[in-house]
Short mmCIF file of C-alpha atoms in Angstrom, two decimals:
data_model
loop_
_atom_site.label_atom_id
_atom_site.label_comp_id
_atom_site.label_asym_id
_atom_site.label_seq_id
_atom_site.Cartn_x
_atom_site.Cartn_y
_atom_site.Cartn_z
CA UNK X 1 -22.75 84.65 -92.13
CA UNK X 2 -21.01 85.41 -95.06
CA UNK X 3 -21.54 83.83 -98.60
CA UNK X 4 -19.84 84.09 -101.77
CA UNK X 5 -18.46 82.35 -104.79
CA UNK X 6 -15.12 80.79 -104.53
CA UNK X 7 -13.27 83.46 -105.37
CA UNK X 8 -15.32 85.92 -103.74
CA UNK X 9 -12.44 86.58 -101.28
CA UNK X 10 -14.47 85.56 -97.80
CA UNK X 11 -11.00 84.10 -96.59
CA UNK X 12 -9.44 86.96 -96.77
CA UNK X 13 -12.03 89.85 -96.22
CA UNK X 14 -12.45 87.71 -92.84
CA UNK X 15 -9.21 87.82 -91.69
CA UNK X 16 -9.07 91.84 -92.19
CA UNK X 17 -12.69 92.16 -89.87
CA UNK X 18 -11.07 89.79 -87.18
CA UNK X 19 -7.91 91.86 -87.36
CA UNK X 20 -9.77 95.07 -86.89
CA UNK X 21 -12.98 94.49 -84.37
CA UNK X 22 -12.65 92.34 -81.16
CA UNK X 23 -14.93 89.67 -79.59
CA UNK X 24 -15.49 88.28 -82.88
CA UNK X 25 -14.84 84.47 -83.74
CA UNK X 26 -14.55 82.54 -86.92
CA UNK X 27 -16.78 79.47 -86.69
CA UNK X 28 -14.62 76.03 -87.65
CA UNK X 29 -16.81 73.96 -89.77
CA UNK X 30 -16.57 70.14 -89.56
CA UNK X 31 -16.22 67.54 -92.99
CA UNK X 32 -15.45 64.60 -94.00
CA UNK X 33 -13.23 65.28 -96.85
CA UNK X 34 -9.32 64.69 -96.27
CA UNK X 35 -6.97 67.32 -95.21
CA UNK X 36 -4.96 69.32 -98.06
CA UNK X 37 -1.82 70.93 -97.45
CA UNK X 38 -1.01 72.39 -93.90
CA UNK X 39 -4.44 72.19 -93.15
CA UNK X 40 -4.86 71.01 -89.44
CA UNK X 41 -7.62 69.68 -86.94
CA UNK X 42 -9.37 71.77 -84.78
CA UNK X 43 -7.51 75.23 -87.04
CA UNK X 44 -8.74 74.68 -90.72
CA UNK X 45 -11.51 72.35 -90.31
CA UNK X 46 -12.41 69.22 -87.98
CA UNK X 47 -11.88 66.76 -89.69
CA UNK X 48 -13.98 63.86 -89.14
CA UNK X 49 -14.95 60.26 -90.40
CA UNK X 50 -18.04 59.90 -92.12
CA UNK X 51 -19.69 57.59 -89.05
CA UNK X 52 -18.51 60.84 -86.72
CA UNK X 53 -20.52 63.08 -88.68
CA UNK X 54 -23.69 60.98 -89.17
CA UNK X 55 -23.22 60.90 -85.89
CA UNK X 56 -23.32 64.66 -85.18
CA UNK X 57 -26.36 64.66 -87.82
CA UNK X 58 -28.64 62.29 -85.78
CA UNK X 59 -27.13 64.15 -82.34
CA UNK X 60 -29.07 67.78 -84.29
CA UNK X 61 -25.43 68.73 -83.16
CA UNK X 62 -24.61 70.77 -86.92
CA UNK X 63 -26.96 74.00 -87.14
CA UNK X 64 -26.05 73.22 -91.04
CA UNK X 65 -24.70 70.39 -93.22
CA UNK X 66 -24.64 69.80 -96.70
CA UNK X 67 -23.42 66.68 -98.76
CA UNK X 68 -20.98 68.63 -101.61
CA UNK X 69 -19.81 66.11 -104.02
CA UNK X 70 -19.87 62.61 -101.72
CA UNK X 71 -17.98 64.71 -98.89
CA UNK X 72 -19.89 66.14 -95.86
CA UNK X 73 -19.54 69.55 -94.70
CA UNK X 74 -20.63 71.16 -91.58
CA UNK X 75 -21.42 73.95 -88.86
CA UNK X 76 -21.38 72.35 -85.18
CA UNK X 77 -23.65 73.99 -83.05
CA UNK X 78 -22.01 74.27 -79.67
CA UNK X 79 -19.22 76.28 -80.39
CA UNK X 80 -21.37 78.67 -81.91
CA UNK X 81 -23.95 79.18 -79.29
CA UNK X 82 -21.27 78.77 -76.36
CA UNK X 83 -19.35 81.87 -77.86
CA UNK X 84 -22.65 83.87 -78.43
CA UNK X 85 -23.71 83.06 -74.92
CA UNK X 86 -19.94 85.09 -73.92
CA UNK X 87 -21.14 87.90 -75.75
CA UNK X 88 -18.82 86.90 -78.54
CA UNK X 89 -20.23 87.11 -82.33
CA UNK X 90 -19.17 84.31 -84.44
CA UNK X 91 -18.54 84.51 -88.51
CA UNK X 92 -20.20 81.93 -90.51
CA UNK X 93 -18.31 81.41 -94.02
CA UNK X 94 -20.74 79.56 -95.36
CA UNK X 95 -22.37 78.36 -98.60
CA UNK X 96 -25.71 80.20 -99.65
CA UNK X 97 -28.18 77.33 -99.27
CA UNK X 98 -26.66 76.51 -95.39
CA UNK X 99 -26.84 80.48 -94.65
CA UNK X 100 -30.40 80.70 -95.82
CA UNK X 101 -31.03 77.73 -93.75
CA UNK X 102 -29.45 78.90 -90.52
CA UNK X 103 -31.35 82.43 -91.28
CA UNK X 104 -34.97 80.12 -91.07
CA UNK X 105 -33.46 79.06 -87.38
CA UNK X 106 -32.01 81.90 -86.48
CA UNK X 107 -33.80 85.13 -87.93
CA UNK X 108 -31.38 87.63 -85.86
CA UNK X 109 -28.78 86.08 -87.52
CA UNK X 110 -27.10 88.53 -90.06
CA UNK X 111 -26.87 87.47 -93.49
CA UNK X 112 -23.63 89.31 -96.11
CA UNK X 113 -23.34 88.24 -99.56
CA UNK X 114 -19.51 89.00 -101.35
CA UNK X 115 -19.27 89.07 -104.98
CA UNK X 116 -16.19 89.79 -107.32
CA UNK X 117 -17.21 93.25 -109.15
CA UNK X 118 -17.55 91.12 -112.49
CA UNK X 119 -17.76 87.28 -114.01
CA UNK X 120 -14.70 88.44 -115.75
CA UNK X 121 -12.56 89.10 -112.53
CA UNK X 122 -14.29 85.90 -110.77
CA UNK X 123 -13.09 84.02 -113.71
CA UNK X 124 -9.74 85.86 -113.52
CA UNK X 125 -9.14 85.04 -109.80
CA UNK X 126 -10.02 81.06 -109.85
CA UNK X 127 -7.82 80.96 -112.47
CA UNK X 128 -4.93 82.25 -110.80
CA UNK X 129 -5.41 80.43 -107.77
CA UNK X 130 -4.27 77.78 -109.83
CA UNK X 131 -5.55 75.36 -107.24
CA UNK X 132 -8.86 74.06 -109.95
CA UNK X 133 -9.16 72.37 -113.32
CA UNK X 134 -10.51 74.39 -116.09
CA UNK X 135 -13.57 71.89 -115.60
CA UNK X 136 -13.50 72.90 -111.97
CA UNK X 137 -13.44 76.29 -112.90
CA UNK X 138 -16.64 76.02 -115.37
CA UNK X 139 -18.78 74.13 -112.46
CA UNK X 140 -17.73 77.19 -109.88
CA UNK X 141 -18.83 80.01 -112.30
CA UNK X 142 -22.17 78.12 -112.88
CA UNK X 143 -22.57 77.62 -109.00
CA UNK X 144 -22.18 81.20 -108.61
CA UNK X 145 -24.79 82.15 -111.36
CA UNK X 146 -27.25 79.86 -109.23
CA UNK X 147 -25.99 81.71 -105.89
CA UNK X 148 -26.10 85.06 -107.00
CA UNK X 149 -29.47 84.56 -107.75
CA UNK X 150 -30.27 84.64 -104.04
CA UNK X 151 -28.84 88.23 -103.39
CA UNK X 152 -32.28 89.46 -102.63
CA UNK X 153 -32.70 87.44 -99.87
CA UNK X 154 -29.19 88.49 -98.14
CA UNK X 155 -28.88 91.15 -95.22
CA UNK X 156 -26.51 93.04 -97.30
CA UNK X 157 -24.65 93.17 -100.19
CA UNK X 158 -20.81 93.88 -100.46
CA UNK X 159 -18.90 94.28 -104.17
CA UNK X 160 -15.34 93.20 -103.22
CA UNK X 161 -13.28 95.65 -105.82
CA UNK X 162 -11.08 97.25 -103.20
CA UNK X 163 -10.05 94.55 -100.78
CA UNK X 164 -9.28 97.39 -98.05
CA UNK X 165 -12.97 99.20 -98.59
CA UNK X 166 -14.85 96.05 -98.10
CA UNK X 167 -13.17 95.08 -95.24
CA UNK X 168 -13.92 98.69 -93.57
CA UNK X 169 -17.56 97.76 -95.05
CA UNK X 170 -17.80 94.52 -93.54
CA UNK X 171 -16.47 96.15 -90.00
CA UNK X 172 -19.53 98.74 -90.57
CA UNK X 173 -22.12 95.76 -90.93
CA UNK X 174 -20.92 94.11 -87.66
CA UNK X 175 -20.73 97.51 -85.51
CA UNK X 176 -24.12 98.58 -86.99
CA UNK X 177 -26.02 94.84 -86.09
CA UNK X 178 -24.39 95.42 -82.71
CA UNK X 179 -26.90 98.52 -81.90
CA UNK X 180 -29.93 96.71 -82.63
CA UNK X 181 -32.20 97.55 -79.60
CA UNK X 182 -33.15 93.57 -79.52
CA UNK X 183 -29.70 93.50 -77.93
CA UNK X 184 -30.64 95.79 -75.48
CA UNK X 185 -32.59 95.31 -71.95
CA UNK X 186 -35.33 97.67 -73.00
CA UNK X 187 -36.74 97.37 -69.23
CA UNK X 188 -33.32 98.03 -67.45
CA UNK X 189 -32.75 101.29 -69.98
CA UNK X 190 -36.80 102.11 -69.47
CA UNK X 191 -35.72 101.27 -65.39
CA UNK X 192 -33.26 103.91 -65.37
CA UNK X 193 -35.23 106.48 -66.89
CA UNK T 1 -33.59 109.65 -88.79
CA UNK T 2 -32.07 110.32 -85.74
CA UNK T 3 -34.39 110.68 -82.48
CA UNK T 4 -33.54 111.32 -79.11
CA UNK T 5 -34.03 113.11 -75.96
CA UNK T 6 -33.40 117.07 -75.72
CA UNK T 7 -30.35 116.79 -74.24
CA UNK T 8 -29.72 113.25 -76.06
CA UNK T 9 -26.86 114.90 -78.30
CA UNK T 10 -28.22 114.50 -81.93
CA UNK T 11 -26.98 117.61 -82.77
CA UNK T 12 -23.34 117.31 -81.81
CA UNK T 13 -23.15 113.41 -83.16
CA UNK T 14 -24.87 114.52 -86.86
CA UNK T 15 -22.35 116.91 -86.82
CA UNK T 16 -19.75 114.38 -86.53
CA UNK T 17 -21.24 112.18 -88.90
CA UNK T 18 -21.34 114.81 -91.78
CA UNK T 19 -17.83 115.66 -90.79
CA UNK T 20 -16.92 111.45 -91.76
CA UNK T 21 -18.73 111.04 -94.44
CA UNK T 22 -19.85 112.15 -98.37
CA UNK T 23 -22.86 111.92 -99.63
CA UNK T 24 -25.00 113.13 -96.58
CA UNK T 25 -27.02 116.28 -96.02
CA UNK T 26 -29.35 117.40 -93.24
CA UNK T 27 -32.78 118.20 -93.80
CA UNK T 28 -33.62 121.45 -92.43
CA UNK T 29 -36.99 121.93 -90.94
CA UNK T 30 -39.82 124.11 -91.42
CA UNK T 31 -41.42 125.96 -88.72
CA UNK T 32 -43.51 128.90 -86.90
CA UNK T 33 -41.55 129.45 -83.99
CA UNK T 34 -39.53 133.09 -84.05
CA UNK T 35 -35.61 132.78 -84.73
CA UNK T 36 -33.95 132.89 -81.40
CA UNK T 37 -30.52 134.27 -81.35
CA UNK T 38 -28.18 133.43 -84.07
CA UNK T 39 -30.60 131.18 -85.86
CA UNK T 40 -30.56 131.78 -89.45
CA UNK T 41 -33.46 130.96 -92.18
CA UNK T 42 -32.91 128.53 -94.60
CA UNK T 43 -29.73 127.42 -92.48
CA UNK T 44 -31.45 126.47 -88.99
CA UNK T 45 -35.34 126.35 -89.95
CA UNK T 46 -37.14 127.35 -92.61
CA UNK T 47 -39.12 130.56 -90.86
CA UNK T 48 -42.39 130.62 -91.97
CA UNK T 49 -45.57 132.53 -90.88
CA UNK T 50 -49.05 130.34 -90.24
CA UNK T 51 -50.59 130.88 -93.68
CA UNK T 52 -47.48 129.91 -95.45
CA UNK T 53 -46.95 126.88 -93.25
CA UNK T 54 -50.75 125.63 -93.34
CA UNK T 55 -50.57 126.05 -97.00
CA UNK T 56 -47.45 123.47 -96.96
CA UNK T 57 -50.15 121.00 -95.19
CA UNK T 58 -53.22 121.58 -97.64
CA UNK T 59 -50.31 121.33 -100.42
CA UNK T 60 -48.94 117.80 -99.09
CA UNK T 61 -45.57 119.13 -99.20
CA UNK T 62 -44.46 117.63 -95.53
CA UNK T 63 -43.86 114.71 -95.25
CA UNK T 64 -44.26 115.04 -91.38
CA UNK T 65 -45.72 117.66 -89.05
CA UNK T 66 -46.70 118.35 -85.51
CA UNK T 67 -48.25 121.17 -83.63
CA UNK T 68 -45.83 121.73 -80.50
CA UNK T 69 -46.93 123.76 -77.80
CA UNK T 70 -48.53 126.19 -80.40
CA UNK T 71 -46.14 126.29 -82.57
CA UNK T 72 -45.79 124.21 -85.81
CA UNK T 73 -42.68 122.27 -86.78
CA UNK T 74 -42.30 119.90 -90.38
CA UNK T 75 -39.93 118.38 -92.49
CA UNK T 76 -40.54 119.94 -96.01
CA UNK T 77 -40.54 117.04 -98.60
CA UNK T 78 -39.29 118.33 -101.28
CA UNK T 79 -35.45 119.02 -100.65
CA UNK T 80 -34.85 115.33 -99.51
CA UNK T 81 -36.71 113.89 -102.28
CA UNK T 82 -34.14 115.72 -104.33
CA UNK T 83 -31.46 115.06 -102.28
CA UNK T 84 -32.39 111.09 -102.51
CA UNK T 85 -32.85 111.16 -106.31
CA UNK T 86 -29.15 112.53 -106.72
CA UNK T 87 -27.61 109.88 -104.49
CA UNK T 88 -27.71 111.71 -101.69
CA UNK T 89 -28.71 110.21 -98.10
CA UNK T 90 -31.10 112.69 -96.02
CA UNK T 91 -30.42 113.13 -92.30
CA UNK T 92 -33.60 113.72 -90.55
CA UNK T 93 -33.34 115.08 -86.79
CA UNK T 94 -36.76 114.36 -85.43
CA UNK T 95 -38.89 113.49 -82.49
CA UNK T 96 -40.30 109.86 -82.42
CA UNK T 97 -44.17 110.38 -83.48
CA UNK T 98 -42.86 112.09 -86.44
CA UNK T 99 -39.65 109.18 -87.46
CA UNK T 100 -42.33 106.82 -87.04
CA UNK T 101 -44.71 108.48 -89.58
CA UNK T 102 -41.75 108.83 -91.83
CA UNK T 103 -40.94 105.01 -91.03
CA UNK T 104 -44.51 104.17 -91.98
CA UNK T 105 -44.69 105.94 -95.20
CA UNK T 106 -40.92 105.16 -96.13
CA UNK T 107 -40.45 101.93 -94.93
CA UNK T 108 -36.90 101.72 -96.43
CA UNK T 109 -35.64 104.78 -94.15
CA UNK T 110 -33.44 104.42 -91.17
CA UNK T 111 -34.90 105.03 -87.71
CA UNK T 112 -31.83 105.81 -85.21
CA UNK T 113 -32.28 106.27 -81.18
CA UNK T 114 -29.78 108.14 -79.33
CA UNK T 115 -30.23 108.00 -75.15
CA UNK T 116 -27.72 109.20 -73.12
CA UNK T 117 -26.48 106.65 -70.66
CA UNK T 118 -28.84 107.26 -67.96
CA UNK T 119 -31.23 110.01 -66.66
CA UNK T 120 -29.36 111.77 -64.09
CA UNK T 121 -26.77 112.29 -66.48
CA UNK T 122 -30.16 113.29 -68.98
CA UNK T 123 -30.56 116.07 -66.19
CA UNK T 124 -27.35 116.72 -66.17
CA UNK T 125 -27.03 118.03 -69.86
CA UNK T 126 -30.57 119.77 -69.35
CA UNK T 127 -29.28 121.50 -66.64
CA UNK T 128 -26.09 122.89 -68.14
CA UNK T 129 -27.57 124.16 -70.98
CA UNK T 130 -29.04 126.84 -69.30
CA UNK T 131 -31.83 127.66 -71.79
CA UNK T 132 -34.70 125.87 -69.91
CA UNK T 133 -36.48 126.41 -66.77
CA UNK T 134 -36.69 124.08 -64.32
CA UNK T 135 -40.18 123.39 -65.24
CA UNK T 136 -39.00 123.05 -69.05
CA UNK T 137 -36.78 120.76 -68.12
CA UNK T 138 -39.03 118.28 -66.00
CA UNK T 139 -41.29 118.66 -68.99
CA UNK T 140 -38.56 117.40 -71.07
CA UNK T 141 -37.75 114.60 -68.84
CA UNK T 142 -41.57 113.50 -69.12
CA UNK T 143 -40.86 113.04 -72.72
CA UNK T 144 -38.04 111.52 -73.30
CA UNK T 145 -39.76 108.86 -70.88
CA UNK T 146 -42.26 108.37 -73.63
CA UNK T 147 -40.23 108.34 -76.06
CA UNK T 148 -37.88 105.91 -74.81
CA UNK T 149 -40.71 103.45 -74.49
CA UNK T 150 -40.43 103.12 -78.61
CA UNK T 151 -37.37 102.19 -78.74
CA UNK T 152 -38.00 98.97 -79.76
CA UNK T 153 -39.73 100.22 -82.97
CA UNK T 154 -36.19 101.89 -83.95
CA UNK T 155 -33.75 100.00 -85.87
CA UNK T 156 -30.92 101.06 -84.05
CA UNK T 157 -30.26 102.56 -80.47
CA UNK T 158 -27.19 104.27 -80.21
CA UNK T 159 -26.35 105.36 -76.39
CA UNK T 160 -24.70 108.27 -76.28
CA UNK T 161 -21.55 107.88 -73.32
CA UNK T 162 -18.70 108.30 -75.67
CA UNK T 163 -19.34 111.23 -78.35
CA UNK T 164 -16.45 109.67 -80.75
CA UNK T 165 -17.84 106.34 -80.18
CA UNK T 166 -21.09 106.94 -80.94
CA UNK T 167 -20.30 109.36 -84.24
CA UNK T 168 -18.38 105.37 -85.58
CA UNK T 169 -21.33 103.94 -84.68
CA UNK T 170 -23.60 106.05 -86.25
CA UNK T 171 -21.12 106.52 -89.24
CA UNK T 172 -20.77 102.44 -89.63
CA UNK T 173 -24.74 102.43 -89.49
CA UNK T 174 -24.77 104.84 -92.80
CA UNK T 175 -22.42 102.53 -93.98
CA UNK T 176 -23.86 99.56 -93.41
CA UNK T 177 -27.40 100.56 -94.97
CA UNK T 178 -25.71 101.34 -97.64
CA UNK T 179 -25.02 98.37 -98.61
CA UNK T 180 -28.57 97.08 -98.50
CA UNK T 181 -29.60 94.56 -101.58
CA UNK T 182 -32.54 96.70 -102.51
CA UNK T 183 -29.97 99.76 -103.29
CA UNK T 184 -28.08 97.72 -106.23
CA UNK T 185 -29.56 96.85 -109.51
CA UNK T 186 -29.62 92.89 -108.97
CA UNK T 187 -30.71 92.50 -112.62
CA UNK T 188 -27.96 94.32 -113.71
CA UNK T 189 -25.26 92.15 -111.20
CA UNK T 190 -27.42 89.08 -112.40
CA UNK T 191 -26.82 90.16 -116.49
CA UNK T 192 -22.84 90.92 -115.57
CA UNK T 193 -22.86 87.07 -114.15
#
């Protein structure tokens, strides 16, 4: 899972680990907010009514969901454990309070926390996004305040100041979690010796 | 720490790590065992005679010893406290009873396993080596049994089929636990926010 302010960069530092390690998938969250832009069903997001994903709530179908400003978001469940169940990792952008909660589930589950090197640069990159209102803007620096908070509880920590560094970073943290002896049949290694 | 079989590699793949990355230094052990061949004090071991190295025990300046087959072996505690205080990680080569002491009085250090990928190829290595009976090496076959059995008290188990391969993984490990919370000022990150 990986968690960070908007702005953090977890889009991007994403797309450079799936570019650079294999068997890795990006987990599709589900919500009920409306589609902006070119984003598409089944790519982006599903995109669901809000009786679909009440639905999926009373089905314990969502391993997370939140209710961000009237609009649900979500993580289903069975793509997830399907693609872990291949031997295929999945990555979990995903807000601090759903990551903490899918940690309490899960407690193998791997937990990276992204932050902008300073408030100044966060600041400097919603801005130039130019996608929020000033007001927007205000509320995402004081969510991020609240989230950073949390750092202590996260897996690891990575300052995103050289886009191509944290990436390589980010790559480390996956190969590293993938020699964790829990992984391992301890009895077939023990069998062979 | 890195532990392993005789014959495991950890030797050859620390070599590769230092080679990768900054920041790292071995720690050289102390011991009572004469130099055999090209073996160099203060490079290989730190040669010592019983008096001085019983003195290093009443002194607490180990942070781990053991008595093998007469001859005493310990990891002198000063040079990697040093080492640590000026940023610098510590590589430990040690056997298991003595990573796990560390483990237990450090709990923030790094326990590494390193098997090669089964035991006739184990045998194989011995064999080639050339500088152990064939009563040495059953001996050593006997104990890297036991020691495989605590694997599961490692963090990470690293097995050794591919020597590049397993220098990234160990290098991505260093890299990874680098980037542990508990290594950054969260106050300060918190006070920047």
């Amino acid at each position: 899972m990986v968690s960070g302010p908007s702005g953090s960069g977890k889009g991007t530092v994403c797309q450079g680990l799936f570019k650079e390690l294999a068997n890795l998938q990006l987990s599709i969250s589900a919500t009920t907010r409306k589609p902006r832009g070119q984003e598409q069903d089944g790519v982006d997001y599903y995109f669901l009514n809000r009786e679909q994903f009440e639905a999926m709530i009373a089905g314990n179908q969502l391993l997370e969901w939140a209710d961000v400003y009237g609009n649900y978001y979500g993580t289903p469940q069975k793509p997830v454990l399907e693609a872990l169940s291949r031997g295929v990792d999945v990555v979990l952008e995903i807000d601090v309070q759903g990551a903490l909660h899918v940690k309490s589930r899960y407690p193998d589950s791997v937990l990276v926390f992204l932050l902008p090197p300073s408030r100044a640069e966060l600041a400097r990159r919603l801005k130039n996004r130019g996608t929020d209102s000033s007001v927007d803007i205000e509320q995402r620096m004081q969510w991020a305040e609240k989230e950073i908070k949390e750092i202590p509880r996260y897996d690891y920590l990575l300052i995103n100041d050289d886009l191509a560094e944290t990436v390589q970073r980010l790559c480390a943290i996956v190969i590293a979690e993938r020699c964790r002896p829990r992984l391992f049949d301890i009895d077939l290694l023990l069998h062979n010796y």
